[in-house]
Coordinates of C-alpha atoms (C1' of nucleotides) in Angstrom, one line a residue:
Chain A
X1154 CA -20.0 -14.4 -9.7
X1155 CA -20.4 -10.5 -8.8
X1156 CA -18.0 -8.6 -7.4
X1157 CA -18.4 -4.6 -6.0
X1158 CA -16.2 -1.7 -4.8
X1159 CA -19.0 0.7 -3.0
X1160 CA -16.8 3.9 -2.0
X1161 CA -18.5 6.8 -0.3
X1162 CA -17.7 9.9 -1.9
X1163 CA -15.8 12.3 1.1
X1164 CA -12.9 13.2 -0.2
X1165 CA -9.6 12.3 -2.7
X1166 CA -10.1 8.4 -2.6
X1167 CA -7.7 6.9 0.4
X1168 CA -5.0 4.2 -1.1
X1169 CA -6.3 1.4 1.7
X1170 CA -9.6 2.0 -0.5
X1171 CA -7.8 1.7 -3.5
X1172 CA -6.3 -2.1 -2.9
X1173 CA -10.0 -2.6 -1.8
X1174 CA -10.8 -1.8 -5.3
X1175 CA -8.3 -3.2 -7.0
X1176 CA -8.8 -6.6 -5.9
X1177 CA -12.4 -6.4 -6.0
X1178 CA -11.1 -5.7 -9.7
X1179 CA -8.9 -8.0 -10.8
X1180 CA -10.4 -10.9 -9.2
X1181 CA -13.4 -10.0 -11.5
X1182 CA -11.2 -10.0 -14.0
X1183 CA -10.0 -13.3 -13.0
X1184 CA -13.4 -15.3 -12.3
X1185 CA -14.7 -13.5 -15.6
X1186 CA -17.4 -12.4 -13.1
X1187 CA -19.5 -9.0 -13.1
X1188 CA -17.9 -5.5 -11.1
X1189 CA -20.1 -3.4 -10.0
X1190 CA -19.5 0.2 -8.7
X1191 CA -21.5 1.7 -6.4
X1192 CA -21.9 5.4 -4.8
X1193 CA -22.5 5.0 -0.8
X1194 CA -23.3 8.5 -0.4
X1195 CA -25.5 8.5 2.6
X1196 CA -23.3 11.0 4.6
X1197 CA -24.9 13.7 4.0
X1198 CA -22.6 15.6 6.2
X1199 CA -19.1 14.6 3.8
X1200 CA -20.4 13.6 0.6
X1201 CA -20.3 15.4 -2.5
X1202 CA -20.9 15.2 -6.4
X1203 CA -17.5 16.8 -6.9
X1204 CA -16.1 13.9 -4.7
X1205 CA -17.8 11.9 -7.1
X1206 CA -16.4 12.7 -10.0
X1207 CA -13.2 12.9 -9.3
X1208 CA -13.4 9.3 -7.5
X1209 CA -14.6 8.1 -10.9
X1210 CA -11.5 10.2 -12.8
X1211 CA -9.2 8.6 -10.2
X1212 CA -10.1 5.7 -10.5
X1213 CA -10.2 5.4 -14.4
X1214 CA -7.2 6.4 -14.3
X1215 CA -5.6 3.7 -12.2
X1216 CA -7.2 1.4 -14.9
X1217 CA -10.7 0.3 -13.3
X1218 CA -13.4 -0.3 -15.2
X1219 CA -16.8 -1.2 -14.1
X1220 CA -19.7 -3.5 -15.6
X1221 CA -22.1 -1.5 -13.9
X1222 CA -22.5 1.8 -12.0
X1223 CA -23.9 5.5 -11.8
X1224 CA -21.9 6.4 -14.9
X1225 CA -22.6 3.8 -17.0
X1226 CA -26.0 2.1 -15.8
X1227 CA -26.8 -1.6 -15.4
X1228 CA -29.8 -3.1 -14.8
X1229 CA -29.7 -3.1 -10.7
X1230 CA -29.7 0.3 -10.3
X1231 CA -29.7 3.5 -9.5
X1232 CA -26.0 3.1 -7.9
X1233 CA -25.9 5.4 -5.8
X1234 CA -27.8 5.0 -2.4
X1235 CA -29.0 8.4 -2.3
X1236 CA -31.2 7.3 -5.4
X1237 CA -32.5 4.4 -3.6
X1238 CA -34.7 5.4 -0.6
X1239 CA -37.5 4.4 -1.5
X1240 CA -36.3 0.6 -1.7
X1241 CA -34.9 1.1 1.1
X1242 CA -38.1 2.6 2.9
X1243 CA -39.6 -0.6 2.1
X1244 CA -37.5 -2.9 3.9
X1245 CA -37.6 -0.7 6.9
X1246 CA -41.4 -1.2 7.0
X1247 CA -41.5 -5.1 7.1
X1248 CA -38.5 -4.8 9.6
X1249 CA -41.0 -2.5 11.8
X1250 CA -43.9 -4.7 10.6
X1251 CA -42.4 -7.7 12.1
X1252 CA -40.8 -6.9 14.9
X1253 CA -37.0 -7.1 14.0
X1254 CA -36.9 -3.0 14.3
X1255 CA -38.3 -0.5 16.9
X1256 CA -38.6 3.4 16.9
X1257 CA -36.0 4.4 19.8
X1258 CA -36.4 8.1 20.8
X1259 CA -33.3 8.7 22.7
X1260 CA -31.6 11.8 22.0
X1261 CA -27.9 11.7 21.4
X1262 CA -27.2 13.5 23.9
X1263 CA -28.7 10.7 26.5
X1264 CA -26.8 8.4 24.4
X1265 CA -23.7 9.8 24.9
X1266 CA -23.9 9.7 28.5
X1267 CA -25.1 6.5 28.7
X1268 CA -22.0 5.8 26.9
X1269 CA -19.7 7.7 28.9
X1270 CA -21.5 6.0 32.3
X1271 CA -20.5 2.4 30.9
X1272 CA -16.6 3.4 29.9
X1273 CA -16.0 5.0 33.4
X1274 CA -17.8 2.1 35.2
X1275 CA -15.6 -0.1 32.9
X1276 CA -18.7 -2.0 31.2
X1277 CA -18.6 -2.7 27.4
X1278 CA -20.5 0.0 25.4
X1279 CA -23.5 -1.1 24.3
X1280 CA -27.0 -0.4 23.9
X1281 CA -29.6 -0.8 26.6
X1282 CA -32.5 -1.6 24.3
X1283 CA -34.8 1.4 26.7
X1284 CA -36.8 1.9 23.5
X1285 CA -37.5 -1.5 22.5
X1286 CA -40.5 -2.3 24.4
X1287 CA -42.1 1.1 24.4
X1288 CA -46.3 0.9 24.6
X1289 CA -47.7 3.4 22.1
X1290 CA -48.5 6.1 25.2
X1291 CA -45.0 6.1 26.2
X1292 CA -44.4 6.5 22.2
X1293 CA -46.8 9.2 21.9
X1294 CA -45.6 11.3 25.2
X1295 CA -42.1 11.1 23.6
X1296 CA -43.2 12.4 20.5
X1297 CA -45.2 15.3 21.9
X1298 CA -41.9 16.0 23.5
X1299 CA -41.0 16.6 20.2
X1300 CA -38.5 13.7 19.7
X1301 CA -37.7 12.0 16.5
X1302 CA -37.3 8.5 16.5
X1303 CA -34.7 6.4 15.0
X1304 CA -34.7 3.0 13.6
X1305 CA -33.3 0.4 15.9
X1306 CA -32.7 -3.0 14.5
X1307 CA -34.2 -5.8 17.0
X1308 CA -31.1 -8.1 17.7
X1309 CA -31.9 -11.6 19.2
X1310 CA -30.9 -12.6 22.5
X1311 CA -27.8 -14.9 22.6
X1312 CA -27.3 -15.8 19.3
X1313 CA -24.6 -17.6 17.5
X1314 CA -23.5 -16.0 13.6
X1315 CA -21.1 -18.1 12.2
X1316 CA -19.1 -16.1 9.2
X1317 CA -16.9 -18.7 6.8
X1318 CA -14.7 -16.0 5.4
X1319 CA -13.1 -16.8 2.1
X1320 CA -9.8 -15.5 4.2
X1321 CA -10.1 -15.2 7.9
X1322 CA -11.5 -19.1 7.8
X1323 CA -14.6 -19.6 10.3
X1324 CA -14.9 -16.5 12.2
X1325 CA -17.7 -17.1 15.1
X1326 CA -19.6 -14.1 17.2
X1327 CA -21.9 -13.9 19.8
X1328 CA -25.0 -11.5 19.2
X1329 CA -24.7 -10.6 22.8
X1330 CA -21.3 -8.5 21.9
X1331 CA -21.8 -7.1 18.9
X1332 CA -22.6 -3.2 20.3
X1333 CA -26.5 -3.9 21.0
X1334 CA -29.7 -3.2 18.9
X1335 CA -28.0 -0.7 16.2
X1336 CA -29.6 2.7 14.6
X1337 CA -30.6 1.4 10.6
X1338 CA -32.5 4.5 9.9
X1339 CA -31.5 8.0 11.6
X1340 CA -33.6 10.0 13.2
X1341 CA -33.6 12.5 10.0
X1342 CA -34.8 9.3 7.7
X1343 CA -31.7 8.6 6.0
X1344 CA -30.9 5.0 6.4
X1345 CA -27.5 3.8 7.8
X1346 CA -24.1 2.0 6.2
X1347 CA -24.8 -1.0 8.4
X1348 CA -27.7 -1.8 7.0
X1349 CA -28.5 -0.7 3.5
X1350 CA -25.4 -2.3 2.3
X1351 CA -27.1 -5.5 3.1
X1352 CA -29.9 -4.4 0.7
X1353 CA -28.3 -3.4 -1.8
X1354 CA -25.7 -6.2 -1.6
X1355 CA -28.4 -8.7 -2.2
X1356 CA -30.9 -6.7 -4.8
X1357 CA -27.5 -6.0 -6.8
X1358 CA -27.0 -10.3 -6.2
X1359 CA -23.4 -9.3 -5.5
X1360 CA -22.0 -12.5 -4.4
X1361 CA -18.6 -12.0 -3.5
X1362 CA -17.6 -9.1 -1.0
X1363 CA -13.5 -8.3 -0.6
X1364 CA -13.0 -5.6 1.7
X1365 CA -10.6 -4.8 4.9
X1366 CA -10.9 -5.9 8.0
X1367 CA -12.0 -3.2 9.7
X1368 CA -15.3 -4.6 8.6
X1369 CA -14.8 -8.0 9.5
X1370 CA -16.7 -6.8 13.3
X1371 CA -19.7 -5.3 11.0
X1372 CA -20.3 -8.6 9.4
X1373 CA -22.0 -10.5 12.3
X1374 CA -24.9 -7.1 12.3
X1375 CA -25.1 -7.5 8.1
X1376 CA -25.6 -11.1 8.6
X1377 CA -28.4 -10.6 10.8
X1378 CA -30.4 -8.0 8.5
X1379 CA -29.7 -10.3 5.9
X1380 CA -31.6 -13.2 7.9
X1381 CA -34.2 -10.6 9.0
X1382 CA -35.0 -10.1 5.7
X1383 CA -34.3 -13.7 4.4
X1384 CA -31.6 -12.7 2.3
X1385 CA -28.4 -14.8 1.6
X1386 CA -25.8 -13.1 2.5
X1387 CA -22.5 -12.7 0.2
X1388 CA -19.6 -14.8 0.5
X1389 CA -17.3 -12.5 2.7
X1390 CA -13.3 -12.2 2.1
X1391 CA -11.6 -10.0 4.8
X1392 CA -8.3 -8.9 4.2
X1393 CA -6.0 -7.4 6.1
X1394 CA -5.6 -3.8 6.8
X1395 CA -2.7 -2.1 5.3
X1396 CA -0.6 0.2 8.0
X1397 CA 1.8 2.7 8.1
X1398 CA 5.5 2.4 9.3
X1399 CA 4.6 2.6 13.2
X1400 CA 1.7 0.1 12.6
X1401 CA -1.5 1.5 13.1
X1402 CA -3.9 1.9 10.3
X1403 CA -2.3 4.1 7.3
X1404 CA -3.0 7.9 7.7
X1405 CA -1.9 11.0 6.3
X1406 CA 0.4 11.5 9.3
X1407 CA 2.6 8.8 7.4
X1408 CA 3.0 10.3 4.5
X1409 CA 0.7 10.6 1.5
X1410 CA -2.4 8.7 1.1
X1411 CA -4.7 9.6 -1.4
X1412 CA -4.6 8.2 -5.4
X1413 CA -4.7 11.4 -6.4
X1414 CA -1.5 12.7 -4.9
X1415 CA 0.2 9.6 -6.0
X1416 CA -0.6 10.4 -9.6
X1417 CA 0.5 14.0 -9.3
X1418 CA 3.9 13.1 -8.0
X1419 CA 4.4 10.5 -11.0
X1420 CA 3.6 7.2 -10.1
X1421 CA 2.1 5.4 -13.2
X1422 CA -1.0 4.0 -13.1
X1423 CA 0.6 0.1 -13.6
X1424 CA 3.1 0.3 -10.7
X1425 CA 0.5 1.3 -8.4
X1426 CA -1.5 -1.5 -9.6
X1427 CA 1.3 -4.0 -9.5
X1428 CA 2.5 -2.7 -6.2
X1429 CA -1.2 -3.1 -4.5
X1430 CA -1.5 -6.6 -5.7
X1431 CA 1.8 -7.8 -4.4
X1432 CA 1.4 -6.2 -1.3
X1433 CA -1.0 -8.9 0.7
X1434 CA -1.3 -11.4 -1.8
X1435 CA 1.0 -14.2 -2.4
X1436 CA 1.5 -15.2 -6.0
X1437 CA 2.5 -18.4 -7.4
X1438 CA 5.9 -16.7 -8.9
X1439 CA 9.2 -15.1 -7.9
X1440 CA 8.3 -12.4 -10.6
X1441 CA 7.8 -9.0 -8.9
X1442 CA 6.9 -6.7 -11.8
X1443 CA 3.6 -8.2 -14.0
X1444 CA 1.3 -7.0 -16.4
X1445 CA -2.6 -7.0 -15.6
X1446 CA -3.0 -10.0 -17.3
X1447 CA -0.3 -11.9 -15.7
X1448 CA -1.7 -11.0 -12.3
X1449 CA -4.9 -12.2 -13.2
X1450 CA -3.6 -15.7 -14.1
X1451 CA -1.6 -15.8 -11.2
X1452 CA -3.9 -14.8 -8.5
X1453 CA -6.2 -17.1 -6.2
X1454 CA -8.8 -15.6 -3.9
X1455 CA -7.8 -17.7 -0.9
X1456 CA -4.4 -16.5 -1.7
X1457 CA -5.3 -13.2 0.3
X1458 CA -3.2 -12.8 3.2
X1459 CA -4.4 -12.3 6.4
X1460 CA -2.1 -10.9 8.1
X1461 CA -1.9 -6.6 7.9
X1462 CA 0.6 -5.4 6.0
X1463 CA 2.6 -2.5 6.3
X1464 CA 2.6 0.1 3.5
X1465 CA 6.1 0.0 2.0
X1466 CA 6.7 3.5 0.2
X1467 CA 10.1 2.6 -0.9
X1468 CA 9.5 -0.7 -2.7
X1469 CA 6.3 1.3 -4.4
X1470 CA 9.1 3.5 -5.6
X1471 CA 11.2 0.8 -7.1
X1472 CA 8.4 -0.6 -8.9
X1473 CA 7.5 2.4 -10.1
X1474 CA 11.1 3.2 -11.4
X1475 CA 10.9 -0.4 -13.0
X1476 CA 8.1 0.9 -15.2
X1477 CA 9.3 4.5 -15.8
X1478 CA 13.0 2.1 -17.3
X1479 CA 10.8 -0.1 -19.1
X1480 CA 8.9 2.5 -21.4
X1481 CA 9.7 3.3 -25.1
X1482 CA 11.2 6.5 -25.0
X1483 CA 7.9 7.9 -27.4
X1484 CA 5.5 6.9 -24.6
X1485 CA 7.7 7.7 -21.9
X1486 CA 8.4 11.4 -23.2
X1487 CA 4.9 12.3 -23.3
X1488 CA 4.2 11.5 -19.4
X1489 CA 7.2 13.5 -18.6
X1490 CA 6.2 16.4 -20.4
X1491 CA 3.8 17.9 -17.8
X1492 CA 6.8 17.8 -15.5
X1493 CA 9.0 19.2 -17.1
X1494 CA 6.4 22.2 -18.1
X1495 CA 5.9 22.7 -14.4
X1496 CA 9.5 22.6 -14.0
X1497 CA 9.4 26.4 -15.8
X1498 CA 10.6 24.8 -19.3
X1499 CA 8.7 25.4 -22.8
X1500 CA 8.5 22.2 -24.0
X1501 CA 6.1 23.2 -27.2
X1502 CA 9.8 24.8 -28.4
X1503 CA 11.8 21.7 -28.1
X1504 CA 12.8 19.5 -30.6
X1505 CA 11.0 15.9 -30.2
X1506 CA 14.1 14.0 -31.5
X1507 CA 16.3 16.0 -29.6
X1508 CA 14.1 16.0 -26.3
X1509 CA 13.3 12.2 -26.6
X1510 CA 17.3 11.7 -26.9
X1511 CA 17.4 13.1 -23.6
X1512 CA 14.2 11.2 -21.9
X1513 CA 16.4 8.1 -23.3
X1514 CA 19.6 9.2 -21.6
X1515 CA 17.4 10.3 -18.2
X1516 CA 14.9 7.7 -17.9
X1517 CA 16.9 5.1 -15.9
X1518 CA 17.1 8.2 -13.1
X1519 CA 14.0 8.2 -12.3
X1520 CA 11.7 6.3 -10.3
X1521 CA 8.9 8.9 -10.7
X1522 CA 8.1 11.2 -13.2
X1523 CA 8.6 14.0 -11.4
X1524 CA 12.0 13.2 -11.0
X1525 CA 12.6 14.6 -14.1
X1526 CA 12.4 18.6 -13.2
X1527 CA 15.8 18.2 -11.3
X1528 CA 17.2 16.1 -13.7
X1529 CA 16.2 17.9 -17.3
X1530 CA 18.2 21.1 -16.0
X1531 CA 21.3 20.1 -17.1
X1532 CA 20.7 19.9 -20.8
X1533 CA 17.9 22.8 -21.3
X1534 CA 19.4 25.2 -19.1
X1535 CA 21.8 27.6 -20.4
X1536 CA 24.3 27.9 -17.5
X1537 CA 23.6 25.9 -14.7
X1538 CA 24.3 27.5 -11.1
X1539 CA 25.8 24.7 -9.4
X1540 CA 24.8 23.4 -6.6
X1541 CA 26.5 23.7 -2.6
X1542 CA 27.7 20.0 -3.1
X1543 CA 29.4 20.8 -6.5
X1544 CA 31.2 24.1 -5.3
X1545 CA 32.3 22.3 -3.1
X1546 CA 34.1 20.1 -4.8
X1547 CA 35.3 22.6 -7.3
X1548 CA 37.0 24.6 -4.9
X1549 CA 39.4 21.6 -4.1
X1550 CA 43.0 21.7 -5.4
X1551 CA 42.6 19.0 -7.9
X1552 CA 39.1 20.5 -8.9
X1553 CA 41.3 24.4 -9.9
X1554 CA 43.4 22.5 -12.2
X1555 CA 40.9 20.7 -13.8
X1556 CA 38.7 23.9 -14.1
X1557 CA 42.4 25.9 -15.5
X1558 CA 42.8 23.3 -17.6
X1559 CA 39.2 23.0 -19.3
X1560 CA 39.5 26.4 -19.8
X1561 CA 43.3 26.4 -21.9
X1562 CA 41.4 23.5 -23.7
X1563 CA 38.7 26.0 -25.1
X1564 CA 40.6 28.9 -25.8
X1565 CA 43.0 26.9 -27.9
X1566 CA 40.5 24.6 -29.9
X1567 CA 37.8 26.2 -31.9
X1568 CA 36.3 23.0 -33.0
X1569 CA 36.9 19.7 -33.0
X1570 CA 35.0 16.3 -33.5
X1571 CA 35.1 14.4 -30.5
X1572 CA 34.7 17.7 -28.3
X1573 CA 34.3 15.1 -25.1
X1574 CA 37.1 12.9 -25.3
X1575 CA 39.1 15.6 -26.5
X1576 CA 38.2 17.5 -23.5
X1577 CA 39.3 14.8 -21.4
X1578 CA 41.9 13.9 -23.0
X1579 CA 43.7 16.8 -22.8
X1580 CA 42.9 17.6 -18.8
X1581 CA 43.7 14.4 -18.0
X1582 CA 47.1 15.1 -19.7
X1583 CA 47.7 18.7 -18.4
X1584 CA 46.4 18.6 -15.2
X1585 CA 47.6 15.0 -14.5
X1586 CA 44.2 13.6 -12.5
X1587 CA 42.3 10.6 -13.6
X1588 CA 39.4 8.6 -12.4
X1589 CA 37.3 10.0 -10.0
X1590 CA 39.6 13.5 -9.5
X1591 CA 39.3 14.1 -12.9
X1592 CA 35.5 13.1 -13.8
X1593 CA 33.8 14.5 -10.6
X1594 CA 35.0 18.4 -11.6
X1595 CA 34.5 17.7 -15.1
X1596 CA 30.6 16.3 -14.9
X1597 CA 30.6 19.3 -12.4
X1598 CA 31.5 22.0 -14.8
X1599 CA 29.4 20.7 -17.4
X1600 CA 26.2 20.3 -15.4
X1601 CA 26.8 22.4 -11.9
X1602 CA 25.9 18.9 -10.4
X1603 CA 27.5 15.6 -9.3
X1604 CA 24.8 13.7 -10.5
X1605 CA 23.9 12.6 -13.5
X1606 CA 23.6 10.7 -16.6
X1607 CA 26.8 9.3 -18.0
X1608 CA 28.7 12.6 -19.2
X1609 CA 29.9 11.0 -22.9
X1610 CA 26.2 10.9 -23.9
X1611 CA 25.2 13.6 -21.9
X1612 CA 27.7 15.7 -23.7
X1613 CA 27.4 15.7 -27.3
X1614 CA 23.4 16.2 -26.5
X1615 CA 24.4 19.4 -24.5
X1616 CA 26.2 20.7 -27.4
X1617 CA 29.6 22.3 -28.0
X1618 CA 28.5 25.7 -27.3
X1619 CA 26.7 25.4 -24.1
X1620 CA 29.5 23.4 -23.5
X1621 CA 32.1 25.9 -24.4
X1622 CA 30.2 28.8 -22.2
X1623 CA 29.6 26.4 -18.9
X1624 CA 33.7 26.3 -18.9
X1625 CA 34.1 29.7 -19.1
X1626 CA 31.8 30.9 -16.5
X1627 CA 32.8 27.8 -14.3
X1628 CA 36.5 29.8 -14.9
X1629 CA 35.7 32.7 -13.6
X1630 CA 33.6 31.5 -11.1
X1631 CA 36.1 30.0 -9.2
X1632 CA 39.7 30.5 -10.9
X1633 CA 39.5 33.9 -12.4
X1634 CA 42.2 36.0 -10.2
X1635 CA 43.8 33.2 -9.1
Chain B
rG940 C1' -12.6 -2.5 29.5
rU941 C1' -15.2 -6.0 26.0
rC942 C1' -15.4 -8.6 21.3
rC943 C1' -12.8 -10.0 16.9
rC944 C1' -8.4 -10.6 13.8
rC945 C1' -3.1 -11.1 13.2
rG946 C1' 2.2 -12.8 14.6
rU947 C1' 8.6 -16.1 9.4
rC948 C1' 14.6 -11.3 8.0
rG949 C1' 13.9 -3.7 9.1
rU950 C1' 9.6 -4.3 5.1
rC951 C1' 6.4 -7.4 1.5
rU952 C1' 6.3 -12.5 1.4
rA953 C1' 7.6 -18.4 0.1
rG954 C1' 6.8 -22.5 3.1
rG955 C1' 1.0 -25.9 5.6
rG956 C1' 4.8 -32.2 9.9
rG957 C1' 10.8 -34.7 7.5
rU958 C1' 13.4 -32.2 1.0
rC959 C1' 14.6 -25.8 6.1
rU960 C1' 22.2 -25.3 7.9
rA961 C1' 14.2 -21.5 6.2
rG962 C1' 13.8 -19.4 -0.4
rG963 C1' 12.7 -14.6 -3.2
rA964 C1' 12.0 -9.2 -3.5
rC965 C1' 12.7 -4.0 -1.5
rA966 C1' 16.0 -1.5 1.9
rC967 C1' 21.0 -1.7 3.8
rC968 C1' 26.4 -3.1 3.4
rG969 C1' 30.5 -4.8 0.2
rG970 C1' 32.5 -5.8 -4.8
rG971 C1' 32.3 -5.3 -10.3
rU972 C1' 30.9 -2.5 -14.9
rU973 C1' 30.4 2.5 -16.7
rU974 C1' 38.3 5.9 -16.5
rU975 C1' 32.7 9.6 -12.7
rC976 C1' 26.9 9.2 -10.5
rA977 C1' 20.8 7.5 -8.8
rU978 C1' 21.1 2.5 -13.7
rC979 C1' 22.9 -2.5 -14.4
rC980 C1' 25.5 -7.3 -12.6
rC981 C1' 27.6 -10.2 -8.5
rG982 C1' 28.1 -11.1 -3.3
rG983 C1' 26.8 -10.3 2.0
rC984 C1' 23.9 -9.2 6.4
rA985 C1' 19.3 -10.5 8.3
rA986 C1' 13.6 -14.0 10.6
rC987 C1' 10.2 -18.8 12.5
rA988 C1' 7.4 -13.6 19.3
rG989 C1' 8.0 -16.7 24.1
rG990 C1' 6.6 -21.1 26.9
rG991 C1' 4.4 -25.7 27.2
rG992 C1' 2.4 -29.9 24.8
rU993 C1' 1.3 -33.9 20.5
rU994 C1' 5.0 -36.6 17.4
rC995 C1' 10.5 -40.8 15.9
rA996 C1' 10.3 -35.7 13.7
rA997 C1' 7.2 -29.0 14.6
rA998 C1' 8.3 -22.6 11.3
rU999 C1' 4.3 -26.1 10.1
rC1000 C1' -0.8 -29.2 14.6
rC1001 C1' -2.9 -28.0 19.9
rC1002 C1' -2.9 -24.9 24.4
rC1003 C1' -1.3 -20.7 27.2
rU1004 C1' 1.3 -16.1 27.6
rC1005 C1' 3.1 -11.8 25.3
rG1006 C1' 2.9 -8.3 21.5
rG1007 C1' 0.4 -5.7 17.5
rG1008 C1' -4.0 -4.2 15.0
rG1009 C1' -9.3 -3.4 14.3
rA1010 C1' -14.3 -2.7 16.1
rU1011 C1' -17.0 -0.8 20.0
rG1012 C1' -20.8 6.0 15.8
rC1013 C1' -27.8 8.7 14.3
rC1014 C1' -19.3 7.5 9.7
rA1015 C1' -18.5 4.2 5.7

RNA sequence: GUCCCCGUCGUCUAGGGGUCUAGGACACCGGGUUUUCAUCCCGGCAACAGGGGUUCAAAUCCCCUCGGGGAUGCCA
């Protein structure tokens, strides 16, 4: 079996692309079958090189690797169809040569019109065929007009394609509704989606194609090249599309969309992974969280669901927070480090032990990795200014004599052992507040927030002194000339 | 408009004629632990789109309706 992810290089790779991939990918995996990357770069208009490149970063990064493609060869190539033009120049002369193409010379101009005649007069949109029976003087007074022609491909009249989807079950269409004879080469030369994707599916002898659904109304036109040109077509698998909260087919208006922004923010690599697999695909466990290898044992092509599925941003999050808990604190600290540098702190004049202590004490918090920059504050900041929550809460009557209290509790020790419960010992004595009346100011005055890890390790990794100088300037903050 | 796909808790899904007073997970709500919080543990809420058939028996099979989505490009 061979399996392929053929992306077109126009920008930050979409995450509806990315499940495409990623069961292209582990289903390889799975069937110990061939995946093969290809480069459908025959938008000349959107695609780029630099596209390129960073599709293949992204996509390494998620984990991906490929048996063949442009970056690492393979012996069906080139991989990218802007390489192949001359292959596909072939094809497009038997397809002339026999009869299943036509030059059309209509401009797009006259084709828009003809399409905008058939929506107002409430006929389906589809192409007359004016061009397909067009004697060589009506060819040649065209082409003196200084039209160039396209490539039409020839569909035949009332024809039954039959599609037995690995997913959708037997899907059956009518040639007479599927859009009319479609443009396979453009006017320009440059051959079209529709069509070389058929070529290249069968030269490649890719024989398993997973895609969306979105494709599942191209298939009948594929199927028919493929005939034309006495290929067999793939075995198809269409899954369903994944949408955004309202339903309609995930965009940026819902939120973010692209791998590439999901890395930045701190997703790992493995959540996203697990999180597209379970999404769509029922697995033969109650397990939620799995490793690569335990998805591929689990996972059954016909397993697919059919059905769309709405992108669930929150869940992604738990999973991701269910990896960012389940790291050694070693591996952990080092994919929080870029965070906390673009939080504004020097992390090259940390101690590892010290800063490791506190990815220990801060992990369970976060459910990305960028979490960390509002998080890390507390211990590497001097003083933290507290926020409009905390104040607050430290301007309530219990709050003053918890504050009053801290302070007496500094001025008369100068050291002691067990600074915390000390601490709290002694307001909880003084001040006569417990539990939530007495914590709440106290977390507050040590870390200007109400958040937080649990304040008896948080403490001691704080230190004494910064300790010490929170309670004072929390003093005079809010009790000094009271 | 036309063609195609889809329809189980708010969301992802289990289930494929009786074992379904429909199971799990996220979210939400309540309780517990942590003398405090965003972790963790326990509990709760919550669904077979509607209508007709077939059958002793339907979430499950068939038909219709409704709803949603996709395609309808010289994009992929």
């Amino acid at each position: 079996m061979r399996f392929r992810f053929a992306p077109s290089p126009t920008g930050y790779i979409h995450i509806g692309n990315v499940k495409t991939a990623v069961s292209n990918y582990v289903l390889a995996k799975k069937y110990n079958a061939e995946f093969v990357f290809r480069i459908e770069d025959t938008d000349k208009e959107r695609s780029t090189g630099e596209y390129e490149r960073m599709l293949i970063e992204d996509l390494k990064w998620l984990g991906l690797q490929w048996d063949e493609g442009p970056d690492v060869g393979g012996a069906y190539g080139p991989y990218r169809q802007s390489e192949r033009f001359d292959i596909y120049k072939k094809y497009t002369d038997i397809l002339l040569e026999k009869r299943h193409a036509y030059h059309c010379y209509c401009t797009q101009e006259e084709l828009d019109e003809m399409r905008k005649q058939a929506s107002a007069e409430n006929r389906p949109i589809v192409y007359s065929g004016k061009c397909r029976n067009l004697s060589d003087d009506e060819k040649r007074k065209l082409e003196a007009e200084g039209r160039k022609p396209s490539v039409r491909f020839a569909i035949e009249k009332n024809a039954t394609i039959e599609i037995n989807d690995l997913i959708k079950g037997k899907v059956v269409f009518n040639s007479e509704n599927i859009g009319g004879d479609f443009i396979i080469v453009r006017s320009d030369g440059v051959p079209v989606y529709n069509y070389i994707v058929v070529i290249d599916d069968a030269l490649m002898k890719i024989t398993n194609v997973v895609r969306g659904e979105d494709h599942l109304s191209n298939t009948p036109k594929q199927m028919l090249v493929a005939k034309a040109l006495g290929f067999e077509p793939p075995q198809y698998a269409h899954q369903g599309l994944m949408l955004g909260p309202d339903k309609s087919k995930l965009s940026k208006r819902h939120g973010i969309t692209s791998l590439r922004s999901y890395r930045e923010l701190g997703y790992l690599p493995e959540a996203l992974l697990n999180y597209l697999v379970l999404i769509g695909w029922s697995i033969d466990t109650d397990k939620e969280i799995f490793s690569l290898d335990e998805i591929t044992g689990e996972l059954k092509i016909e397993n697919m669901s059919s059905s769309p599925a709405i992108f669930d941003f929150q869940k992604l999050k738990w999973v991701n927070g269910q990896y960012i808990r389940s790291y050694p604190a070693e591996k952990i600290t080092d994919l929080f480090l870029p965070y906390i540098n673009e939080a504004g702190y020097k992390t090259e004049e940390l101690d590892r032990a010290w800063l490791e202590s506190l990815i220990t004490v801060l992990q369970a918090k976060c459910e990305l990795l960028s979490d960390i920059k509002n998080l890390i504050g507390i211990f590497l900041e001097d003083v933290p200014e507290p926020d409009e929550e905390t104040i607050d809460l430290l301007r309530t009557d219990d709050s003053a004599k918890v504050i009053t209290e801290a302070k007496n509790f500094i001025t008369e020790t100068d050291s002691c052992e067990n600074f915390y419960s000390d601490l709290v010992n002694y307001v909880k004595e003084k001040a006569g507040v417990k539990g939530k009346n007495l914590f709440m100011p106290i977390r507050g005055i040590i870390t200007g927030c109400l958040k937080g890890p649990e304040l008896d390790a948080a403490v001691p990794l704080i230190g004494i002194e910064k300790c010490r100088k929170r309670i004072q300037y929390m003093y005079d903050k809010f009790q000094a000339g009271k």
